Amino acid sequence: MSQQVDLGLDHALASAETFFDGVFAPLEAWLPRLRQRLTGALEDGLLTGAQLAALVEHDAHAVLDSSDRPLYGAGFCASESLVSEGNPLAWWQGPERSLLASSAFGPGQAAIDLVRLEWYRVPEATGERHVAGPFVDYLCSNEITITSALPVVLGTEFVGVICADVLVSSLERALLPNLAGGVTLLNANGRVIVSSHPGWETGDRHPGAEALGTDPSTATLAADEGSATPGSASPGVEARLVRSARYPLAATFG
């Protein structure tokens, strides 16, 4: 791999990391204040969805107001150990800052199974922040979305996640100028997030996706080096990737 390609991948990945650092910054600033408010509220017992929304709304709006990233939505999604009935999604989105109207409780069609959602399931399992997507967000925007999530823990108990949504269309405008020369940004599952290569679209599965879980820093993408599969590097050029140390992201050439 040429030095120019190395530098291009490093630059692309650094720009993506910087972008998501900015997404997480207001969430991390909010986290200690949210823990304090939840702890106080729980002294009177579990919350209803309406009580949770009233408790969270000001700070969720503040996240949307304070961020210098193009956030589409932000809020807190509570576990059943915190909310006994009603909507566990204290989450506002869009230009009108609409409150989402879904419930994890009851048999209705609006009920959601939180543990099936990557942005909820992974932070709960790992205790670490996570970037989920791209996925079509049927709960919120109906757009292709990336959700950044931080776990919220009281004592030793997981009680939910605070999150911020970015539409992929906004992410493309922010990152594509730094993905020149056919660089592609992948998620942990090897799905294309954004790419400057004409052969790839958001959501495509990259043929070197299996390499993402095998090496902490760099890995050869395709066993068939330089193959002419759609989106691959030019024949004779080894397709490689570099992985982020702090986010489930990787950048590859081709």
PDB file of C-alpha atoms in Angstrom:
ATOM      1  CA  MET A   1       0.000   0.000   0.000  1.00  0.00           C
ATOM      2  CA  SER A   2       1.448   3.306  -0.995  1.00  0.00           C
ATOM      3  CA  GLN A   3       2.252   6.031   1.467  1.00  0.00           C
ATOM      4  CA  GLN A   4      -0.346   8.206  -0.232  1.00  0.00           C
ATOM      5  CA  VAL A   5      -3.067   5.620   0.400  1.00  0.00           C
ATOM      6  CA  ASP A   6      -1.909   5.228   4.011  1.00  0.00           C
ATOM      7  CA  LEU A   7      -2.170   8.963   4.571  1.00  0.00           C
ATOM      8  CA  GLY A   8      -5.574   9.079   2.880  1.00  0.00           C
ATOM      9  CA  LEU A   9      -6.980   6.366   5.127  1.00  0.00           C
ATOM     10  CA  ASP A  10      -5.517   7.916   8.265  1.00  0.00           C
ATOM     11  CA  HIS A  11      -6.923  11.314   7.333  1.00  0.00           C
ATOM     12  CA  ALA A  12     -10.367   9.911   6.574  1.00  0.00           C
ATOM     13  CA  LEU A  13     -10.540   7.942   9.803  1.00  0.00           C
ATOM     14  CA  ALA A  14      -9.277  10.879  11.872  1.00  0.00           C
ATOM     15  CA  SER A  15     -11.973  13.124  10.417  1.00  0.00           C
ATOM     16  CA  ALA A  16     -14.647  10.543  11.281  1.00  0.00           C
ATOM     17  CA  GLU A  17     -13.324  10.183  14.838  1.00  0.00           C
ATOM     18  CA  THR A  18     -13.293  13.952  15.283  1.00  0.00           C
ATOM     19  CA  PHE A  19     -16.862  14.151  14.012  1.00  0.00           C
ATOM     20  CA  PHE A  20     -18.120  11.566  16.507  1.00  0.00           C
ATOM     21  CA  ASP A  21     -16.055  13.104  19.324  1.00  0.00           C
ATOM     22  CA  GLY A  22     -18.184  16.191  18.725  1.00  0.00           C
ATOM     23  CA  VAL A  23     -21.409  14.162  18.768  1.00  0.00           C
ATOM     24  CA  PHE A  24     -20.535  12.539  22.094  1.00  0.00           C
ATOM     25  CA  ALA A  25     -19.237  15.719  23.776  1.00  0.00           C
ATOM     26  CA  PRO A  26     -22.646  17.161  24.798  1.00  0.00           C
ATOM     27  CA  LEU A  27     -23.888  13.692  25.809  1.00  0.00           C
ATOM     28  CA  GLU A  28     -20.899  13.182  28.110  1.00  0.00           C
ATOM     29  CA  ALA A  29     -21.445  16.642  29.603  1.00  0.00           C
ATOM     30  CA  TRP A  30     -25.108  15.782  30.245  1.00  0.00           C
ATOM     31  CA  LEU A  31     -24.477  12.336  31.766  1.00  0.00           C
ATOM     32  CA  PRO A  32     -23.514  13.293  35.390  1.00  0.00           C
ATOM     33  CA  ARG A  33     -26.424  15.739  35.630  1.00  0.00           C
ATOM     34  CA  LEU A  34     -28.852  13.123  34.334  1.00  0.00           C
ATOM     35  CA  ARG A  35     -27.616  10.539  36.845  1.00  0.00           C
ATOM     36  CA  GLN A  36     -28.158  13.028  39.654  1.00  0.00           C
ATOM     37  CA  ARG A  37     -31.677  13.909  38.544  1.00  0.00           C
ATOM     38  CA  LEU A  38     -32.692  10.272  38.037  1.00  0.00           C
ATOM     39  CA  THR A  39     -31.362   9.298  41.451  1.00  0.00           C
ATOM     40  CA  GLY A  40     -33.423  12.033  43.082  1.00  0.00           C
ATOM     41  CA  ALA A  41     -36.561  11.168  41.130  1.00  0.00           C
ATOM     42  CA  LEU A  42     -36.359   7.464  42.001  1.00  0.00           C
ATOM     43  CA  GLU A  43     -36.622   8.250  45.707  1.00  0.00           C
ATOM     44  CA  ASP A  44     -40.374   8.486  45.081  1.00  0.00           C
ATOM     45  CA  GLY A  45     -40.540   5.218  43.120  1.00  0.00           C
ATOM     46  CA  LEU A  46     -40.448   4.275  39.452  1.00  0.00           C
ATOM     47  CA  LEU A  47     -41.303   6.895  36.849  1.00  0.00           C
ATOM     48  CA  THR A  48     -44.018   7.048  34.243  1.00  0.00           C
ATOM     49  CA  GLY A  49     -43.110   7.951  30.703  1.00  0.00           C
ATOM     50  CA  ALA A  50     -44.620  11.401  31.144  1.00  0.00           C
ATOM     51  CA  GLN A  51     -42.586  12.021  34.288  1.00  0.00           C
ATOM     52  CA  LEU A  52     -39.436  10.911  32.515  1.00  0.00           C
ATOM     53  CA  ALA A  53     -40.093  13.248  29.588  1.00  0.00           C
ATOM     54  CA  ALA A  54     -40.620  16.187  31.932  1.00  0.00           C
ATOM     55  CA  LEU A  55     -37.390  15.373  33.738  1.00  0.00           C
ATOM     56  CA  VAL A  56     -35.301  15.025  30.572  1.00  0.00           C
ATOM     57  CA  GLU A  57     -36.752  17.495  28.067  1.00  0.00           C
ATOM     58  CA  HIS A  58     -34.742  20.592  28.985  1.00  0.00           C
ATOM     59  CA  ASP A  59     -31.378  18.829  28.838  1.00  0.00           C
ATOM     60  CA  ALA A  60     -32.189  16.925  25.648  1.00  0.00           C
ATOM     61  CA  HIS A  61     -33.098  20.200  23.952  1.00  0.00           C
ATOM     62  CA  ALA A  62     -29.885  21.712  25.323  1.00  0.00           C
ATOM     63  CA  VAL A  63     -27.899  18.944  23.619  1.00  0.00           C
ATOM     64  CA  LEU A  64     -29.557  19.779  20.306  1.00  0.00           C
ATOM     65  CA  ASP A  65     -28.947  23.494  20.847  1.00  0.00           C
ATOM     66  CA  SER A  66     -25.339  23.233  21.996  1.00  0.00           C
ATOM     67  CA  SER A  67     -23.872  20.735  19.575  1.00  0.00           C
ATOM     68  CA  ASP A  68     -21.896  21.970  16.597  1.00  0.00           C
ATOM     69  CA  ARG A  69     -22.728  18.721  14.801  1.00  0.00           C
ATOM     70  CA  PRO A  70     -25.811  18.289  12.582  1.00  0.00           C
ATOM     71  CA  LEU A  71     -27.866  16.368  15.154  1.00  0.00           C
ATOM     72  CA  TYR A  72     -31.342  15.302  14.070  1.00  0.00           C
ATOM     73  CA  GLY A  73     -32.486  14.044  17.464  1.00  0.00           C
ATOM     74  CA  ALA A  74     -31.374  13.505  21.052  1.00  0.00           C
ATOM     75  CA  GLY A  75     -32.724  12.077  24.276  1.00  0.00           C
ATOM     76  CA  PHE A  76     -32.777   9.303  26.820  1.00  0.00           C
ATOM     77  CA  CYS A  77     -34.235   5.802  26.501  1.00  0.00           C
ATOM     78  CA  ALA A  78     -34.972   4.199  29.860  1.00  0.00           C
ATOM     79  CA  SER A  79     -34.991   0.553  30.914  1.00  0.00           C
ATOM     80  CA  GLU A  80     -37.918  -1.118  32.664  1.00  0.00           C
ATOM     81  CA  SER A  81     -36.037  -0.719  35.958  1.00  0.00           C
ATOM     82  CA  LEU A  82     -36.661   3.011  35.680  1.00  0.00           C
ATOM     83  CA  VAL A  83     -40.017   3.457  33.909  1.00  0.00           C
ATOM     84  CA  SER A  84     -43.000   1.357  34.962  1.00  0.00           C
ATOM     85  CA  GLU A  85     -45.487   2.444  32.299  1.00  0.00           C
ATOM     86  CA  GLY A  86     -45.790   4.673  29.266  1.00  0.00           C
ATOM     87  CA  ASN A  87     -43.165   5.834  26.810  1.00  0.00           C
ATOM     88  CA  PRO A  88     -39.550   5.029  27.798  1.00  0.00           C
ATOM     89  CA  LEU A  89     -38.271   7.168  24.914  1.00  0.00           C
ATOM     90  CA  ALA A  90     -37.738  10.701  26.187  1.00  0.00           C
ATOM     91  CA  TRP A  91     -36.373  11.640  22.802  1.00  0.00           C
ATOM     92  CA  TRP A  92     -36.921  14.692  20.590  1.00  0.00           C
ATOM     93  CA  GLN A  93     -36.222  14.946  16.888  1.00  0.00           C
ATOM     94  CA  GLY A  94     -36.452  16.996  13.776  1.00  0.00           C
ATOM     95  CA  PRO A  95     -36.783  20.733  13.150  1.00  0.00           C
ATOM     96  CA  GLU A  96     -39.923  20.811  15.290  1.00  0.00           C
ATOM     97  CA  ARG A  97     -38.303  18.892  18.163  1.00  0.00           C
ATOM     98  CA  SER A  98     -41.162  16.382  18.263  1.00  0.00           C
ATOM     99  CA  LEU A  99     -41.349  13.910  21.157  1.00  0.00           C
ATOM    100  CA  LEU A 100     -41.322  10.327  19.955  1.00  0.00           C
ATOM    101  CA  ALA A 101     -44.447   8.371  20.759  1.00  0.00           C
ATOM    102  CA  SER A 102     -43.550   4.711  21.220  1.00  0.00           C
ATOM    103  CA  SER A 103     -43.890   2.395  24.184  1.00  0.00           C
ATOM    104  CA  ALA A 104     -42.035  -0.663  25.402  1.00  0.00           C
ATOM    105  CA  PHE A 105     -45.126  -1.719  27.326  1.00  0.00           C
ATOM    106  CA  GLY A 106     -48.359  -3.411  26.335  1.00  0.00           C
ATOM    107  CA  PRO A 107     -49.368  -5.339  23.199  1.00  0.00           C
ATOM    108  CA  GLY A 108     -49.951  -2.377  20.910  1.00  0.00           C
ATOM    109  CA  GLN A 109     -48.183  -1.885  17.599  1.00  0.00           C
ATOM    110  CA  ALA A 110     -46.284   1.035  19.080  1.00  0.00           C
ATOM    111  CA  ALA A 111     -44.586  -1.280  21.601  1.00  0.00           C
ATOM    112  CA  ILE A 112     -40.883  -1.748  20.946  1.00  0.00           C
ATOM    113  CA  ASP A 113     -38.438  -4.432  21.998  1.00  0.00           C
ATOM    114  CA  LEU A 114     -35.471  -2.391  23.169  1.00  0.00           C
ATOM    115  CA  VAL A 115     -33.044  -5.306  23.401  1.00  0.00           C
ATOM    116  CA  ARG A 116     -33.341  -5.819  19.631  1.00  0.00           C
ATOM    117  CA  LEU A 117     -32.030  -2.337  18.937  1.00  0.00           C
ATOM    118  CA  GLU A 118     -28.264  -2.099  18.474  1.00  0.00           C
ATOM    119  CA  TRP A 119     -27.977   1.392  19.957  1.00  0.00           C
ATOM    120  CA  TYR A 120     -29.593   0.082  23.164  1.00  0.00           C
ATOM    121  CA  ARG A 121     -28.354  -3.521  23.252  1.00  0.00           C
ATOM    122  CA  VAL A 122     -24.620  -2.920  22.737  1.00  0.00           C
ATOM    123  CA  PRO A 123     -24.095  -0.206  25.401  1.00  0.00           C
ATOM    124  CA  GLU A 124     -26.129  -2.314  27.843  1.00  0.00           C
ATOM    125  CA  ALA A 125     -23.950  -5.380  27.163  1.00  0.00           C
ATOM    126  CA  THR A 126     -20.557  -3.651  27.044  1.00  0.00           C
ATOM    127  CA  GLY A 127     -20.960  -0.642  29.345  1.00  0.00           C
ATOM    128  CA  GLU A 128     -19.255   1.375  26.600  1.00  0.00           C
ATOM    129  CA  ARG A 129     -20.373   4.081  24.201  1.00  0.00           C
ATOM    130  CA  HIS A 130     -21.389   2.863  20.780  1.00  0.00           C
ATOM    131  CA  VAL A 131     -22.062   4.116  17.258  1.00  0.00           C
ATOM    132  CA  ALA A 132     -24.894   2.139  15.629  1.00  0.00           C
ATOM    133  CA  GLY A 133     -25.907   2.156  11.991  1.00  0.00           C
ATOM    134  CA  PRO A 134     -26.428   2.997   9.257  1.00  0.00           C
ATOM    135  CA  PHE A 135     -30.043   1.818   9.551  1.00  0.00           C
ATOM    136  CA  VAL A 136     -33.460   3.064   8.488  1.00  0.00           C
ATOM    137  CA  ASP A 137     -34.826   4.565  11.682  1.00  0.00           C
ATOM    138  CA  TYR A 138     -38.463   3.473  11.683  1.00  0.00           C
ATOM    139  CA  LEU A 139     -38.885   4.678  15.272  1.00  0.00           C
ATOM    140  CA  CYS A 140     -37.865   8.224  14.539  1.00  0.00           C
ATOM    141  CA  SER A 141     -36.954   9.834  11.260  1.00  0.00           C
ATOM    142  CA  ASN A 142     -37.689   7.133   8.649  1.00  0.00           C
ATOM    143  CA  GLU A 143     -34.308   8.202   7.257  1.00  0.00           C
ATOM    144  CA  ILE A 144     -30.971   6.378   7.119  1.00  0.00           C
ATOM    145  CA  THR A 145     -29.472   7.230  10.474  1.00  0.00           C
ATOM    146  CA  ILE A 146     -26.433   6.813  12.709  1.00  0.00           C
ATOM    147  CA  THR A 147     -27.186   6.722  16.463  1.00  0.00           C
ATOM    148  CA  SER A 148     -24.459   7.460  19.016  1.00  0.00           C
ATOM    149  CA  ALA A 149     -25.282   6.076  22.467  1.00  0.00           C
ATOM    150  CA  LEU A 150     -23.849   6.259  25.992  1.00  0.00           C
ATOM    151  CA  PRO A 151     -24.925   3.810  28.712  1.00  0.00           C
ATOM    152  CA  VAL A 152     -26.426   5.294  31.885  1.00  0.00           C
ATOM    153  CA  VAL A 153     -25.670   3.391  35.088  1.00  0.00           C
ATOM    154  CA  LEU A 154     -26.916   4.179  38.612  1.00  0.00           C
ATOM    155  CA  GLY A 155     -24.718   2.393  41.134  1.00  0.00           C
ATOM    156  CA  THR A 156     -24.163  -0.861  39.320  1.00  0.00           C
ATOM    157  CA  GLU A 157     -27.513  -0.957  37.511  1.00  0.00           C
ATOM    158  CA  PHE A 158     -27.945  -0.140  33.839  1.00  0.00           C
ATOM    159  CA  VAL A 159     -30.975   2.132  33.472  1.00  0.00           C
ATOM    160  CA  GLY A 160     -30.864   3.206  29.830  1.00  0.00           C
ATOM    161  CA  VAL A 161     -28.947   5.105  27.177  1.00  0.00           C
ATOM    162  CA  ILE A 162     -28.603   8.732  26.181  1.00  0.00           C
ATOM    163  CA  CYS A 163     -28.318   9.157  22.443  1.00  0.00           C
ATOM    164  CA  ALA A 164     -27.929  11.530  19.546  1.00  0.00           C
ATOM    165  CA  ASP A 165     -29.015  10.857  15.961  1.00  0.00           C
ATOM    166  CA  VAL A 166     -27.282  12.049  12.820  1.00  0.00           C
ATOM    167  CA  LEU A 167     -28.852  11.486   9.408  1.00  0.00           C
ATOM    168  CA  VAL A 168     -26.453   9.868   6.947  1.00  0.00           C
ATOM    169  CA  SER A 169     -27.259  12.655   4.479  1.00  0.00           C
ATOM    170  CA  SER A 170     -25.773  15.102   6.998  1.00  0.00           C
ATOM    171  CA  LEU A 171     -22.839  12.803   7.666  1.00  0.00           C
ATOM    172  CA  GLU A 172     -22.047  12.684   3.955  1.00  0.00           C
ATOM    173  CA  ARG A 173     -21.852  16.466   3.781  1.00  0.00           C
ATOM    174  CA  ALA A 174     -19.517  16.514   6.792  1.00  0.00           C
ATOM    175  CA  LEU A 175     -17.201  13.625   5.900  1.00  0.00           C
ATOM    176  CA  LEU A 176     -17.089  13.189   2.137  1.00  0.00           C
ATOM    177  CA  PRO A 177     -14.664  16.109   1.619  1.00  0.00           C
ATOM    178  CA  ASN A 178     -12.175  14.098   3.722  1.00  0.00           C
ATOM    179  CA  LEU A 179     -12.798  10.795   1.923  1.00  0.00           C
ATOM    180  CA  ALA A 180     -11.198  11.703  -1.354  1.00  0.00           C
ATOM    181  CA  GLY A 181      -9.784   9.215  -3.824  1.00  0.00           C
ATOM    182  CA  GLY A 182     -12.204   6.346  -3.325  1.00  0.00           C
ATOM    183  CA  VAL A 183     -12.024   5.980   0.466  1.00  0.00           C
ATOM    184  CA  THR A 184     -14.916   4.154   2.148  1.00  0.00           C
ATOM    185  CA  LEU A 185     -15.953   4.371   5.804  1.00  0.00           C
ATOM    186  CA  LEU A 186     -17.295   1.080   7.228  1.00  0.00           C
ATOM    187  CA  ASN A 187     -19.094   0.173  10.452  1.00  0.00           C
ATOM    188  CA  ALA A 188     -18.211  -2.786  12.693  1.00  0.00           C
ATOM    189  CA  ASN A 189     -20.339  -5.111  10.578  1.00  0.00           C
ATOM    190  CA  GLY A 190     -18.564  -4.136   7.378  1.00  0.00           C
ATOM    191  CA  ARG A 191     -21.467  -2.043   6.110  1.00  0.00           C
ATOM    192  CA  VAL A 192     -20.677   1.051   4.109  1.00  0.00           C
ATOM    193  CA  ILE A 193     -21.465   4.244   6.002  1.00  0.00           C
ATOM    194  CA  VAL A 194     -20.247   6.764   3.434  1.00  0.00           C
ATOM    195  CA  SER A 195     -17.924   6.404   0.461  1.00  0.00           C
ATOM    196  CA  SER A 196     -16.342   8.551  -2.212  1.00  0.00           C
ATOM    197  CA  HIS A 197     -16.068   5.474  -4.445  1.00  0.00           C
ATOM    198  CA  PRO A 198     -18.850   5.321  -7.066  1.00  0.00           C
ATOM    199  CA  GLY A 199     -19.183   1.554  -6.592  1.00  0.00           C
ATOM    200  CA  TRP A 200     -20.458   1.768  -3.027  1.00  0.00           C
ATOM    201  CA  GLU A 201     -23.644   3.056  -1.455  1.00  0.00           C
ATOM    202  CA  THR A 202     -24.629   3.449   2.174  1.00  0.00           C
ATOM    203  CA  GLY A 203     -25.652   0.074   3.613  1.00  0.00           C
ATOM    204  CA  ASP A 204     -23.733  -2.065   1.110  1.00  0.00           C
ATOM    205  CA  ARG A 205     -21.773  -4.935   2.651  1.00  0.00           C
ATOM    206  CA  HIS A 206     -18.100  -4.680   1.771  1.00  0.00           C
ATOM    207  CA  PRO A 207     -16.469  -7.947   0.560  1.00  0.00           C
ATOM    208  CA  GLY A 208     -13.664  -7.521   3.096  1.00  0.00           C
ATOM    209  CA  ALA A 209     -16.063  -7.226   6.020  1.00  0.00           C
ATOM    210  CA  GLU A 210     -14.836 -10.476   7.576  1.00  0.00           C
ATOM    211  CA  ALA A 211     -11.457  -8.854   8.162  1.00  0.00           C
ATOM    212  CA  LEU A 212     -12.896  -6.274  10.555  1.00  0.00           C
ATOM    213  CA  GLY A 213     -12.901  -8.581  13.528  1.00  0.00           C
ATOM    214  CA  THR A 214      -9.471 -10.110  13.087  1.00  0.00           C
ATOM    215  CA  ASP A 215      -6.938  -7.365  13.641  1.00  0.00           C
ATOM    216  CA  PRO A 216      -6.941  -4.393  16.045  1.00  0.00           C
ATOM    217  CA  SER A 217      -5.155  -1.986  13.729  1.00  0.00           C
ATOM    218  CA  THR A 218      -4.861  -2.977  10.104  1.00  0.00           C
ATOM    219  CA  ALA A 219      -5.968  -5.889   8.003  1.00  0.00           C
ATOM    220  CA  THR A 220      -5.901  -6.986   4.426  1.00  0.00           C
ATOM    221  CA  LEU A 221      -9.406  -6.729   3.083  1.00  0.00           C
ATOM    222  CA  ALA A 222      -9.774  -9.191   0.269  1.00  0.00           C
ATOM    223  CA  ALA A 223      -8.068 -12.542  -0.151  1.00  0.00           C
ATOM    224  CA  ASP A 224      -8.384 -11.874  -3.838  1.00  0.00           C
ATOM    225  CA  GLU A 225      -6.033  -8.913  -3.802  1.00  0.00           C
ATOM    226  CA  GLY A 226      -6.711  -6.257  -6.372  1.00  0.00           C
ATOM    227  CA  SER A 227      -9.784  -8.031  -7.656  1.00  0.00           C
ATOM    228  CA  ALA A 228     -12.080  -6.009  -9.831  1.00  0.00           C
ATOM    229  CA  THR A 229     -15.218  -6.557  -7.778  1.00  0.00           C
ATOM    230  CA  PRO A 230     -17.441  -3.485  -7.539  1.00  0.00           C
ATOM    231  CA  GLY A 231     -15.770  -0.983  -5.276  1.00  0.00           C
ATOM    232  CA  SER A 232     -12.486  -2.857  -5.020  1.00  0.00           C
ATOM    233  CA  ALA A 233      -9.103  -1.288  -5.412  1.00  0.00           C
ATOM    234  CA  SER A 234      -7.616  -1.196  -8.871  1.00  0.00           C
ATOM    235  CA  PRO A 235      -6.123  -4.510 -10.091  1.00  0.00           C
ATOM    236  CA  GLY A 236      -2.706  -5.023  -8.596  1.00  0.00           C
ATOM    237  CA  VAL A 237      -3.382  -2.666  -5.702  1.00  0.00           C
ATOM    238  CA  GLU A 238      -3.800  -4.293  -2.314  1.00  0.00           C
ATOM    239  CA  ALA A 239      -7.065  -3.321  -0.644  1.00  0.00           C
ATOM    240  CA  ARG A 240      -6.527  -2.556   3.044  1.00  0.00           C
ATOM    241  CA  LEU A 241      -8.250  -0.907   5.934  1.00  0.00           C
ATOM    242  CA  VAL A 242      -7.425   0.939   9.118  1.00  0.00           C
ATOM    243  CA  ARG A 243      -9.626   0.678  12.189  1.00  0.00           C
ATOM    244  CA  SER A 244     -10.532   3.252  14.800  1.00  0.00           C
ATOM    245  CA  ALA A 245      -9.312   2.567  18.329  1.00  0.00           C
ATOM    246  CA  ARG A 246     -12.256   4.379  19.929  1.00  0.00           C
ATOM    247  CA  TYR A 247     -15.218   3.826  17.621  1.00  0.00           C
ATOM    248  CA  PRO A 248     -16.561   0.803  15.696  1.00  0.00           C
ATOM    249  CA  LEU A 249     -15.391   2.309  12.423  1.00  0.00           C
ATOM    250  CA  ALA A 250     -12.852   1.497   9.744  1.00  0.00           C
ATOM    251  CA  ALA A 251     -11.646   3.206   6.592  1.00  0.00           C
ATOM    252  CA  THR A 252     -10.664   1.365   3.447  1.00  0.00           C
ATOM    253  CA  PHE A 253      -9.443   2.289   0.027  1.00  0.00           C
ATOM    254  CA  GLY A 254     -11.772   1.031  -2.656  1.00  0.00           C
TER     255      GLY A 254
END
